[in-house]
């Protein structure tokens, strides 16, 4: 299977993003072109402050580019109304946040329910909890869970609604090696067994080993975009 | 239940203290509305059913003496649907062992009970029997107060003749639902009664065979005839017989008193909820804004996951809805209780056949709807910032803190001297301008309510002082049945305990000026000698002119007559020709509608020679001497009524001031709620916002009390100015209340004593300090170690 025959789920065309604070306008993304293909794990690598989260937010419909286009299956997100954009997030995107972002007053399983209640074709919250193997902790509140467990809930929440695209912003950033590896294993399985399209943001080269495609970003431009010929399983990755 | 609803409930529980604060403010507003309105409703329902039960008249006409056959002619007047002639006279009750003469009114009734205007409702015993002529039915409250029941005998002095009457029953009547003895301002059932006797008996006693002196009637409803023109026609026809007064229902004393009370209730039922719900909306707003800040990340996440703005808005509206609903229901329950208390109080003032506490479902629904609407509005406004927040923005960690320098910081001379603690406190007060303003407003309104409620007591105290100390130095005021020659003073003075007797000559008349006219009693006073001296509302003595008459402001306005104008006097008695007099001056007074003139001048224009209608008596007496004196008055055939000033005063104090206290305590309690709710709410928000700051202070080694002091300073900085502004604001509230109770009969003087200002200040400060103590407890129980573990 060659790149040309694959279907891009997301295509970015010359996407620029700038922020204005006061009278100063700073451009963060300087014309990004990239494609994310269905069924692949794409890793976006870059230093802190290089614009990774900004890019991911644009892909996920949380933010809009200042110029350029972001296409989802040939639909231009730029042309979406706010309401359509909300629906796009609701129906297609699963987010895994760097700091989990769980609702503190809801238990683990309720946090998963938060997303399943919105989706049209969700799995049961318990099923999602089982995928991240957290059944025995499902009634705990976030404050009663460790960081890794919270991240697992966050993943369960993202996958439970069966989204076409799972976006992870440094899912292992706040975790120790072993826990991080466990989280990666879940994402790897989701891709290989459940055929999910996954985008992982990271600044660790090691994570890139399990990706189909690795995109390097530096100061708001893509410096390298390569296919990974030698995909490793999480347990084979050495940090 | 959806997870968001579950979150909603947990959020509500987590901030229960603040929610309670808002709810109690809402509840009080609603309780005032429900309580006042329900009381209003209870009174109105009773009034309507009572009036129709008794077939309450639409007008009263007092005549000197008119023949019964004139009724035929009167009945032909267009618009008159029903008429009844009566014989009505003031009488004196003579009770054994009680030396003072007790005033009463005697009214003739048909032999057998029938459907008549101003019928009576028998409460115990029976209507007249056929057995004897000298039967009497007595008013229920008098019967209870004096322990005189059906089967007993009662001695009544009628037309100067004492008669022993057999009591067949007790009754009430809608024309006497509020009754005061002559010269009194409060109901005094011990010393005033209404007595109904058989028509024929009345005719015999008062030598009124085939005549009457009181006419009551009804105006045909929907007849389209003007009441006024019908009454004018009656007046014309009866003119030859000496018309003393024509009183439409709207001016009838008992009805007017009730209507005045109803008006006051209506005003309060609207004003109080507006103030309290207004405050609640602001406090709720603060809570919602704080919630938006606190839940920034959560809201951003929910939005990122795909929750729409509508979902978020709904969440907030539900939050407001639940608070409004709970506050509303609480308010309705409390309001029902208020209504039952107030209705009970009114029971002691007014005599109704039934005065029950009704359920007013529509008002409850309206009240809950209102509180829900207000709460939802408050919440919706707070949701604004949550809606505006973009998810990408929300996920960036800390919200931007505006840290511009304050105005005062630029004045370095002052700023640098303030010291770290004050600098810190001033910054935090001015960094949250909205929250600080709401705190300020709450303090101002809380204080204003305290001032207002204490001021109401002051106003009543002043009224009592004015009426019984300043302007009335007499011990007895004696009204004579007829004008007597001046020699009567000598008779009175024969009693050695009497130190001074001052005569007054009164002309009952109609004053006219152009097209305007007014029924009045001109009091002829002996200048500089009187015991009952007129004072202006400002407490200045009114100077009696040697020529002309003095009008009180209300009459002068009604007649459109001012100083220098000439008005015509049409006396009701005897001398039928109008007398032209000059208005010598106009003055403002608290009570009644007085018109004054010089004693001799008034006698002269009435072509009389030193006639006396009333006596003011000052005496120095032991209890026994007093009893003897009163007894001798009772025996005098000239007496119409005596008012014992001291007794009136005590009755007034017990009645009004006593009832007033409940009102004052509740209002002060409401003020306390405002202070506590406002201070606790903003302190709790401050604490949660500044957990890290508090934790840092604690780590540095500050004690709870020292951290508390920071908060105390902040509380003081906001509340003290609020309290100071609240003092004059309370004065304005008081002006509003007093003017709403102003009517034809009296205006309540706004007169705040210095002590009241001071006490209000102290009470307000005590409330603030108590609220601070609770705040300090909250600081003490704060789990500050946790605050340090928080990421971000
Ligand atoms: N709302 C904003 N206003 C101004 N500047 C912003 C805003 N959002 C992002 N930036 C800037 O854009 C740049 C890229 O930020 P971004 O969060 O995308 O970086 P990142 O690659 O995700 O970094 P990290 O690895 O630390 O998460 C940063 O320099 C940041 O300061
Ligand atoms: Mg980032």
mmCIF file of C-alpha atoms and ligand atoms in Angstrom, chain A residues 53 98 169-170, ligand 2:
data_model
loop_
_atom_site.group_PDB
_atom_site.id
_atom_site.type_symbol
_atom_site.label_atom_id
_atom_site.label_comp_id
_atom_site.label_asym_id
_atom_site.label_seq_id
_atom_site.Cartn_x
_atom_site.Cartn_y
_atom_site.Cartn_z
ATOM 1 C CA UNK A 53 -0.812 21.993 21.078
ATOM 2 C CA UNK A 98 -1.915 16.378 28.866
ATOM 3 C CA UNK A 169 -1.625 15.839 23.794
ATOM 4 C CA UNK A 170 1.461 14.413 25.518
HETATM 5 MG MG1 LIG C 2 1.496 21.652 24.543
#
